[in-house]
CSV table of C-alpha atoms in Angstrom, one decimal:
chain,number,residue,atom,x,y,z
A,349,MET,CA,-73.1,-84.2,-65.5
A,350,SER,CA,-73.5,-81.3,-62.6
A,351,ASN,CA,-76.9,-82.9,-61.5
A,352,ILE,CA,-75.0,-85.8,-60.2
A,353,GLY,CA,-72.2,-84.2,-59.1
A,354,PHE,CA,-75.1,-82.1,-57.0
A,355,ALA,CA,-76.1,-85.3,-55.7
A,356,LEU,CA,-72.8,-86.7,-54.7
A,357,PHE,CA,-72.1,-83.4,-53.3
A,358,LEU,CA,-75.1,-84.0,-51.2
A,359,LEU,CA,-74.7,-87.1,-50.4
A,360,GLY,CA,-71.0,-86.8,-49.1
A,361,MET,CA,-72.0,-84.0,-46.6
A,362,VAL,CA,-74.9,-85.7,-45.8
A,363,ALA,CA,-72.3,-89.0,-44.9
A,364,ILE,CA,-69.5,-87.0,-43.5
A,365,ALA,CA,-71.9,-85.7,-40.7
A,366,VAL,CA,-73.0,-89.4,-40.4
A,367,PHE,CA,-69.8,-91.0,-40.1
A,368,ILE,CA,-68.4,-88.2,-37.5
A,369,LEU,CA,-71.6,-89.0,-35.0
A,370,MET,CA,-70.6,-92.3,-35.3
A,371,GLY,CA,-67.2,-91.8,-35.0
A,372,LEU,CA,-67.5,-89.9,-31.7
A,373,PHE,CA,-70.3,-92.6,-30.4
A,374,SER,CA,-68.1,-95.2,-31.1
A,375,LEU,CA,-65.5,-93.3,-28.7
A,376,ILE,CA,-67.6,-93.1,-26.2
A,377,LYS,CA,-68.4,-96.4,-26.5
A,378,LYS,CA,-65.3,-97.8,-26.9
A,379,ASN,CA,-65.3,-100.6,-29.3
A,380,GLY,CA,-62.4,-99.6,-31.7
A,381,LYS,CA,-65.0,-98.3,-35.3
A,382,ALA,CA,-64.3,-95.2,-34.3
A,383,LYS,CA,-61.3,-94.4,-36.0
A,384,LYS,CA,-62.8,-97.1,-39.2
A,385,ARG,CA,-65.4,-94.4,-38.8
A,386,PHE,CA,-63.7,-91.4,-39.0
A,387,LEU,CA,-61.8,-92.6,-42.2
A,388,PHE,CA,-65.4,-93.1,-43.6
A,389,ALA,CA,-66.3,-89.5,-43.1
A,390,GLY,CA,-62.5,-88.4,-44.6
A,391,VAL,CA,-64.5,-90.3,-48.0
A,392,SER,CA,-67.6,-88.7,-47.8
A,393,LEU,CA,-65.4,-85.7,-47.3
A,394,ALA,CA,-63.8,-86.4,-50.7
A,395,VAL,CA,-66.8,-87.7,-52.3
A,396,MET,CA,-68.3,-84.3,-51.3
A,397,VAL,CA,-65.3,-82.5,-53.1
A,398,LEU,CA,-66.2,-84.2,-55.9
A,399,GLY,CA,-69.8,-83.6,-56.5
A,400,ALA,CA,-68.7,-80.3,-56.4
A,401,VAL,CA,-66.0,-80.5,-58.7
A,402,PHE,CA,-68.5,-82.4,-60.9
A,403,MET,CA,-71.4,-79.3,-60.3
A,404,VAL,CA,-68.7,-76.3,-61.4
A,405,ALA,CA,-66.9,-78.2,-64.7
A,406,PHE,CA,-70.0,-79.2,-66.0
A,407,GLN,CA,-72.2,-77.3,-65.8
A,408,THR,CA,-74.6,-76.1,-68.8
A,409,ASP,CA,-74.6,-72.9,-70.4
A,410,GLU,CA,-78.7,-71.8,-68.7
A,411,GLU,CA,-77.6,-73.5,-65.5
A,412,LYS,CA,-74.4,-70.8,-66.0
A,413,ALA,CA,-76.7,-68.8,-66.3
A,414,LEU,CA,-79.4,-69.2,-63.9
A,415,ASN,CA,-77.1,-69.4,-61.8
A,416,GLU,CA,-75.9,-66.3,-62.6
A,417,GLU,CA,-79.4,-64.5,-62.5
A,418,ARG,CA,-79.6,-66.6,-59.1
A,419,ARG,CA,-76.3,-64.7,-58.0
A,420,ILE,CA,-77.1,-61.5,-59.1
A,421,ALA,CA,-80.0,-61.8,-57.3
A,422,GLU,CA,-78.8,-63.0,-54.4
A,423,VAL,CA,-76.4,-59.8,-54.7
A,424,LYS,CA,-79.4,-57.6,-55.3
A,425,ALA,CA,-81.3,-59.6,-51.9
A,426,GLU,CA,-77.5,-58.9,-50.4
A,427,LYS,CA,-77.8,-55.2,-51.1
A,428,ALA,CA,-80.8,-54.2,-50.5
A,429,GLN,CA,-80.8,-56.3,-47.3
A,430,GLU,CA,-77.6,-54.7,-46.1
A,431,GLU,CA,-78.8,-51.1,-47.3
A,432,LYS,CA,-82.3,-51.9,-45.2
A,433,ASP,CA,-79.9,-53.2,-42.3
A,434,LYS,CA,-78.3,-50.0,-43.3
A,435,ALA,CA,-81.2,-48.1,-42.7
A,436,LYS,CA,-82.4,-49.8,-39.8
A,437,ALA,CA,-79.3,-49.6,-38.3
A,438,GLU,CA,-78.9,-45.6,-39.0
A,439,ALA,CA,-82.2,-45.5,-38.1
A,440,ALA,CA,-81.5,-47.2,-34.9
A,441,ALA,CA,-78.2,-45.4,-34.5
A,442,LYS,CA,-80.3,-42.1,-34.7
A,443,GLU,CA,-82.7,-43.8,-32.0
A,444,GLU,CA,-80.0,-44.7,-30.0
A,445,LYS,CA,-78.1,-41.4,-30.4
A,446,GLU,CA,-81.8,-39.5,-29.2
A,447,LYS,CA,-82.0,-41.7,-25.8
A,448,LYS,CA,-78.6,-40.8,-25.3
A,449,GLU,CA,-79.0,-37.5,-26.0
A,450,ALA,CA,-82.3,-37.4,-24.4
A,451,ALA,CA,-80.1,-39.5,-21.6
A,452,ALA,CA,-77.2,-36.9,-21.6
A,453,LYS,CA,-79.7,-33.8,-21.3
A,454,LYS,CA,-81.6,-35.7,-18.4
A,455,LYS,CA,-78.6,-36.8,-17.0
A,456,ALA,CA,-76.8,-33.2,-17.4
A,457,GLU,CA,-80.2,-31.7,-15.9
A,458,GLU,CA,-80.2,-34.1,-13.0
A,459,ALA,CA,-76.1,-33.0,-12.5
A,460,LYS,CA,-77.2,-29.3,-12.4
A,461,LYS,CA,-80.0,-30.2,-9.8
A,462,GLU,CA,-77.8,-31.9,-7.7
A,463,LYS,CA,-75.0,-30.4,-8.2
A,464,GLU,CA,-77.8,-27.1,-6.8
A,465,GLU,CA,-78.9,-29.2,-4.1
A,466,LYS,CA,-75.2,-29.8,-3.2
A,467,GLU,CA,-74.4,-26.4,-3.2
A,468,ALA,CA,-77.2,-25.1,-1.6
A,469,ALA,CA,-76.9,-28.1,1.0
A,470,ALA,CA,-73.0,-26.8,1.3
A,471,LYS,CA,-74.2,-23.1,1.6
A,472,LYS,CA,-76.1,-24.4,4.0
A,473,LYS,CA,-73.7,-26.5,5.9
A,474,ALA,CA,-71.5,-23.7,5.9
A,475,GLU,CA,-74.0,-21.2,7.0
A,476,GLU,CA,-74.4,-23.8,10.0
A,477,ALA,CA,-71.0,-24.5,10.8
A,478,LYS,CA,-70.2,-20.3,10.8
A,479,LYS,CA,-73.2,-20.2,13.0
A,480,ALA,CA,-71.8,-23.0,15.2
A,481,LYS,CA,-68.2,-22.6,14.9
A,482,GLU,CA,-69.1,-18.3,16.5
A,483,GLU,CA,-71.2,-19.9,19.0
A,484,LYS,CA,-68.8,-21.9,20.8
A,485,GLU,CA,-66.3,-19.6,20.3
A,486,ALA,CA,-68.8,-17.1,22.2
A,487,ALA,CA,-69.0,-19.8,24.8
A,488,GLU,CA,-65.4,-20.6,24.7
A,489,LYS,CA,-65.0,-16.9,25.0
A,490,ALA,CA,-67.9,-16.6,28.3
A,491,LYS,CA,-66.2,-19.6,29.2
A,492,ALA,CA,-62.7,-17.8,29.6
A,493,GLU,CA,-63.4,-14.7,30.3
A,494,GLN,CA,-65.7,-17.2,33.6
A,495,VAL,CA,-61.9,-19.1,34.2
A,496,ALA,CA,-60.2,-16.0,34.4
A,497,LYS,CA,-62.8,-14.0,36.1
A,498,GLU,CA,-62.7,-16.9,38.4
A,499,LYS,CA,-59.0,-17.4,38.4
A,500,ALA,CA,-58.5,-14.2,39.6
A,501,GLU,CA,-60.6,-14.2,42.2
A,502,ALA,CA,-59.3,-17.4,43.2
A,503,LYS,CA,-55.9,-15.4,43.4
A,504,LYS,CA,-57.0,-12.4,45.2
A,505,LYS,CA,-58.5,-14.8,47.8
A,506,ALA,CA,-55.6,-16.7,48.1
A,507,GLU,CA,-53.2,-14.1,48.0
A,508,GLN,CA,-55.5,-12.2,50.7
A,509,LYS,CA,-55.4,-16.0,52.5
A,510,ALA,CA,-51.1,-15.8,51.9
A,511,LYS,CA,-51.3,-12.0,53.7
A,512,GLU,CA,-53.0,-12.9,56.3
A,513,GLU,CA,-51.4,-16.4,57.2
A,514,ALA,CA,-48.1,-14.5,56.4
A,515,GLU,CA,-49.8,-11.5,58.9
A,516,ALA,CA,-51.2,-13.9,61.3
A,517,LYS,CA,-47.7,-15.6,61.4
A,518,GLU,CA,-46.0,-12.3,61.6
A,519,LYS,CA,-47.9,-12.3,64.5
A,520,ALA,CA,-47.1,-15.5,66.5
A,521,LYS,CA,-43.8,-15.5,65.0
A,522,GLN,CA,-43.5,-12.0,67.4
A,523,GLU,CA,-45.7,-13.0,70.1
A,524,ALA,CA,-44.1,-16.5,70.1
A,525,ALA,CA,-40.4,-13.9,69.9
A,526,ALA,CA,-42.0,-11.9,72.6
A,527,LYS,CA,-42.9,-14.8,75.3
A,528,LYS,CA,-39.7,-16.4,74.9
A,529,LYS,CA,-38.0,-13.3,75.7
A,530,ALA,CA,-40.7,-13.0,78.2
A,531,GLU,CA,-40.1,-16.9,79.1
A,532,ALA,CA,-35.8,-15.9,78.8
A,533,ASP,CA,-36.3,-12.9,80.6
A,534,LYS,CA,-38.4,-14.6,83.2
A,535,LYS,CA,-35.7,-17.8,83.4
A,536,ALA,CA,-32.9,-15.2,83.8
A,537,LYS,CA,-34.1,-13.2,86.0
A,538,GLU,CA,-34.9,-16.6,88.0
A,539,GLU,CA,-31.7,-17.4,87.6
A,540,ARG,CA,-30.0,-14.1,89.0
A,541,GLU,CA,-32.5,-14.3,91.3
A,542,ALA,CA,-31.4,-18.0,92.4
A,543,LYS,CA,-27.9,-17.2,91.8
A,544,GLU,CA,-28.3,-13.6,94.1
A,545,ALA,CA,-30.2,-16.8,96.3
A,546,ALA,CA,-27.9,-19.0,96.7
A,547,ALA,CA,-24.5,-16.5,97.2
A,548,LYS,CA,-27.0,-14.9,99.6
A,549,ALA,CA,-27.5,-18.0,101.7
A,550,GLU,CA,-23.5,-19.2,100.9
A,551,ALA,CA,-23.0,-15.8,101.6
A,552,ASP,CA,-25.0,-16.8,105.0
A,553,LYS,CA,-24.1,-19.8,105.5
A,554,GLN,CA,-20.5,-19.1,105.3
A,555,ALA,CA,-21.1,-15.8,107.9
A,556,SER,CA,-22.8,-18.2,110.3
A,557,ALA,CA,-19.6,-20.5,109.9
A,558,GLN,CA,-17.9,-21.3,112.6
A,559,THR,CA,-14.8,-22.5,113.7
A,560,ILE,CA,-13.9,-24.8,116.5
A,561,ARG,CA,-11.1,-24.9,118.3
A,562,TYR,CA,-8.1,-27.3,117.0
A,563,ALA,CA,-7.5,-28.6,120.3
A,564,GLN,CA,-11.8,-29.4,120.6
A,565,MET,CA,-11.1,-30.5,117.3
A,566,ILE,CA,-8.2,-33.4,117.5
A,567,LYS,CA,-10.2,-34.2,120.7
A,568,ASN,CA,-12.9,-36.2,119.1
A,569,PRO,CA,-13.7,-34.9,115.2
A,570,ASP,CA,-16.4,-37.1,114.9
A,571,ARG,CA,-18.5,-34.8,117.4
A,572,TYR,CA,-18.9,-32.1,115.2
A,573,ALA,CA,-20.0,-34.0,112.0
A,574,GLY,CA,-22.1,-32.6,109.5
A,575,GLU,CA,-21.2,-28.5,111.6
A,576,TYR,CA,-20.2,-26.4,108.9
A,577,VAL,CA,-17.2,-24.2,109.6
A,578,LYS,CA,-14.6,-22.2,108.3
A,579,TYR,CA,-11.1,-22.3,108.6
A,580,ARG,CA,-8.2,-20.0,107.4
A,581,GLY,CA,-4.5,-21.4,106.9
A,582,GLU,CA,-1.3,-22.8,105.4
A,583,ILE,CA,-1.3,-25.7,102.6
A,584,VAL,CA,1.2,-28.3,104.0
A,585,GLN,CA,0.3,-30.3,101.0
A,586,ILE,CA,-2.0,-30.0,98.1
A,587,GLN,CA,-2.9,-33.3,95.7
A,588,GLU,CA,-5.2,-33.4,92.9
A,589,GLY,CA,-6.9,-36.9,91.0
A,590,ASP,CA,-9.6,-38.2,89.6
A,591,ASP,CA,-11.6,-34.1,89.8
A,592,MET,CA,-11.0,-34.1,93.0
A,593,THR,CA,-8.6,-32.0,95.1
A,594,VAL,CA,-6.8,-33.1,98.8
A,595,ILE,CA,-5.1,-30.4,101.2
A,596,ARG,CA,-3.7,-31.0,104.7
A,597,LEU,CA,-3.3,-27.2,105.6
A,598,ALA,CA,-2.5,-25.9,109.0
A,599,VAL,CA,-4.9,-24.2,111.0
A,600,THR,CA,-2.6,-22.6,114.0
A,601,GLN,CA,-1.1,-19.6,113.4
A,602,GLU,CA,1.9,-19.1,115.8
A,603,SER,CA,4.1,-16.7,116.3
A,604,TYR,CA,7.0,-17.8,114.1
A,605,GLY,CA,4.3,-19.5,111.2
A,606,TRP,CA,1.2,-21.9,111.1
A,607,ASN,CA,1.7,-24.4,113.6
A,608,PRO,CA,2.2,-28.5,110.5
A,609,ASN,CA,1.2,-30.4,114.1
A,610,GLU,CA,-2.6,-28.9,113.7
A,611,VAL,CA,-3.7,-30.2,110.3
A,612,ILE,CA,-7.0,-30.7,108.9
A,613,TRP,CA,-8.2,-33.1,106.3
A,614,VAL,CA,-9.5,-31.1,103.4
A,615,GLU,CA,-11.1,-32.5,100.3
A,616,VAL,CA,-12.9,-30.3,97.6
A,617,GLU,CA,-14.9,-31.3,94.2
A,618,GLY,CA,-12.2,-30.4,91.3
A,619,TYR,CA,-8.9,-28.6,90.3
A,620,THR,CA,-7.7,-25.1,91.7
A,621,ASP,CA,-4.6,-22.8,90.9
A,622,PHE,CA,-3.1,-23.3,94.8
A,623,VAL,CA,-0.5,-24.4,95.7
A,624,ASP,CA,2.0,-25.6,99.0
A,625,GLU,CA,2.5,-22.6,101.4
A,626,ASP,CA,-0.1,-21.0,100.0
A,627,ILE,CA,-2.7,-19.1,102.9
A,628,VAL,CA,-6.4,-20.0,102.3
A,629,THR,CA,-9.7,-20.0,103.7
A,630,VAL,CA,-11.9,-23.2,103.4
A,631,TYR,CA,-15.7,-23.5,103.9
A,632,GLY,CA,-17.4,-26.6,104.4
A,633,THR,CA,-19.4,-29.8,106.4
A,634,VAL,CA,-17.0,-32.1,109.1
A,635,VAL,CA,-17.4,-35.4,107.9
A,636,GLY,CA,-15.5,-36.8,111.1
A,637,LYS,CA,-11.3,-37.7,111.2
A,638,HIS,CA,-9.2,-39.1,108.3
A,639,SER,CA,-6.6,-41.4,108.9
A,640,TYR,CA,-3.4,-41.6,106.7
A,641,THR,CA,0.2,-42.8,106.7
A,642,SER,CA,3.0,-40.2,107.1
A,643,GLN,CA,6.3,-40.8,105.5
A,644,ALA,CA,8.1,-41.6,108.2
A,645,GLY,CA,5.6,-44.6,108.6
A,646,TRP,CA,3.8,-43.1,111.2
A,647,GLU,CA,0.0,-43.5,111.3
A,648,ILE,CA,-2.1,-39.8,111.8
A,649,THR,CA,-5.3,-39.0,112.1
A,650,VAL,CA,-6.6,-35.4,111.5
A,651,PRO,CA,-10.3,-34.5,111.2
A,652,ALA,CA,-11.9,-34.2,107.9
A,653,MET,CA,-14.1,-31.4,106.3
A,654,LEU,CA,-15.8,-31.9,102.8
A,655,ALA,CA,-14.9,-28.1,101.5
A,656,ASP,CA,-17.4,-26.2,98.6
A,657,THR,CA,-15.1,-22.7,98.6
A,658,VAL,CA,-11.4,-22.5,98.6
A,659,GLU,CA,-10.2,-19.0,98.2
């Protein structure tokens, strides 16, 4: 019965494989047989289980002993294989450990060497940096000293230039002031001399001024136009306006006073402080005759002069 069970077990196992493959093929082909073939695979599984049951249930004592020996042998083989695998694993682990230790040692040596090289490079770099820094500081110091020297020289030159410019400016100012003073003195002198000359000329002019007898003047005033004359008399009437002063001046003195009928028409630019009945002396140029209407309605013609001085 155990042989029959073994046959059923093998047959079920093969049938399962075949029907599963046929079911998968039917799924791909989509011919509607996949479900049926998977069902046969299930039946085959049941046959394989049944065979396994028969194999276990109907084993003979010899088969059981054989199976036990076989099992013991398999256990021993498995144990031997395990020991072999263990020894192999231990050898491999040892070898791996040695390799790792060698690699670690090599790595440590390389790290140490790299560290020493890095330290040497860092030291060299630090020395170079220090040297470069010292050279830079020396260069900067030299440059700063040169700049300071140039600034000091420039400042000295600027101060010297400023001093020279200030001295030149002061000198120019003094020269300009002296020149201005000289020009002012010259101008003042010229003005003074001009005033003195004008005063002298005026004095000479006034000294040369003649007094023409009124009877002679009234006869034909135009005859004496342009003559520079001098008259002393009493103001009969004085009027001011438009920056002009007009005087009617009685110029003939009688025993009882100044004759109001012998009058000269005098015009002078500007205003004066004189009033009616003041006695004044006038200097000026005869301009001919002048006619005016009296308060009584008479038209009166008298000699006229343009005065430059009233005193």
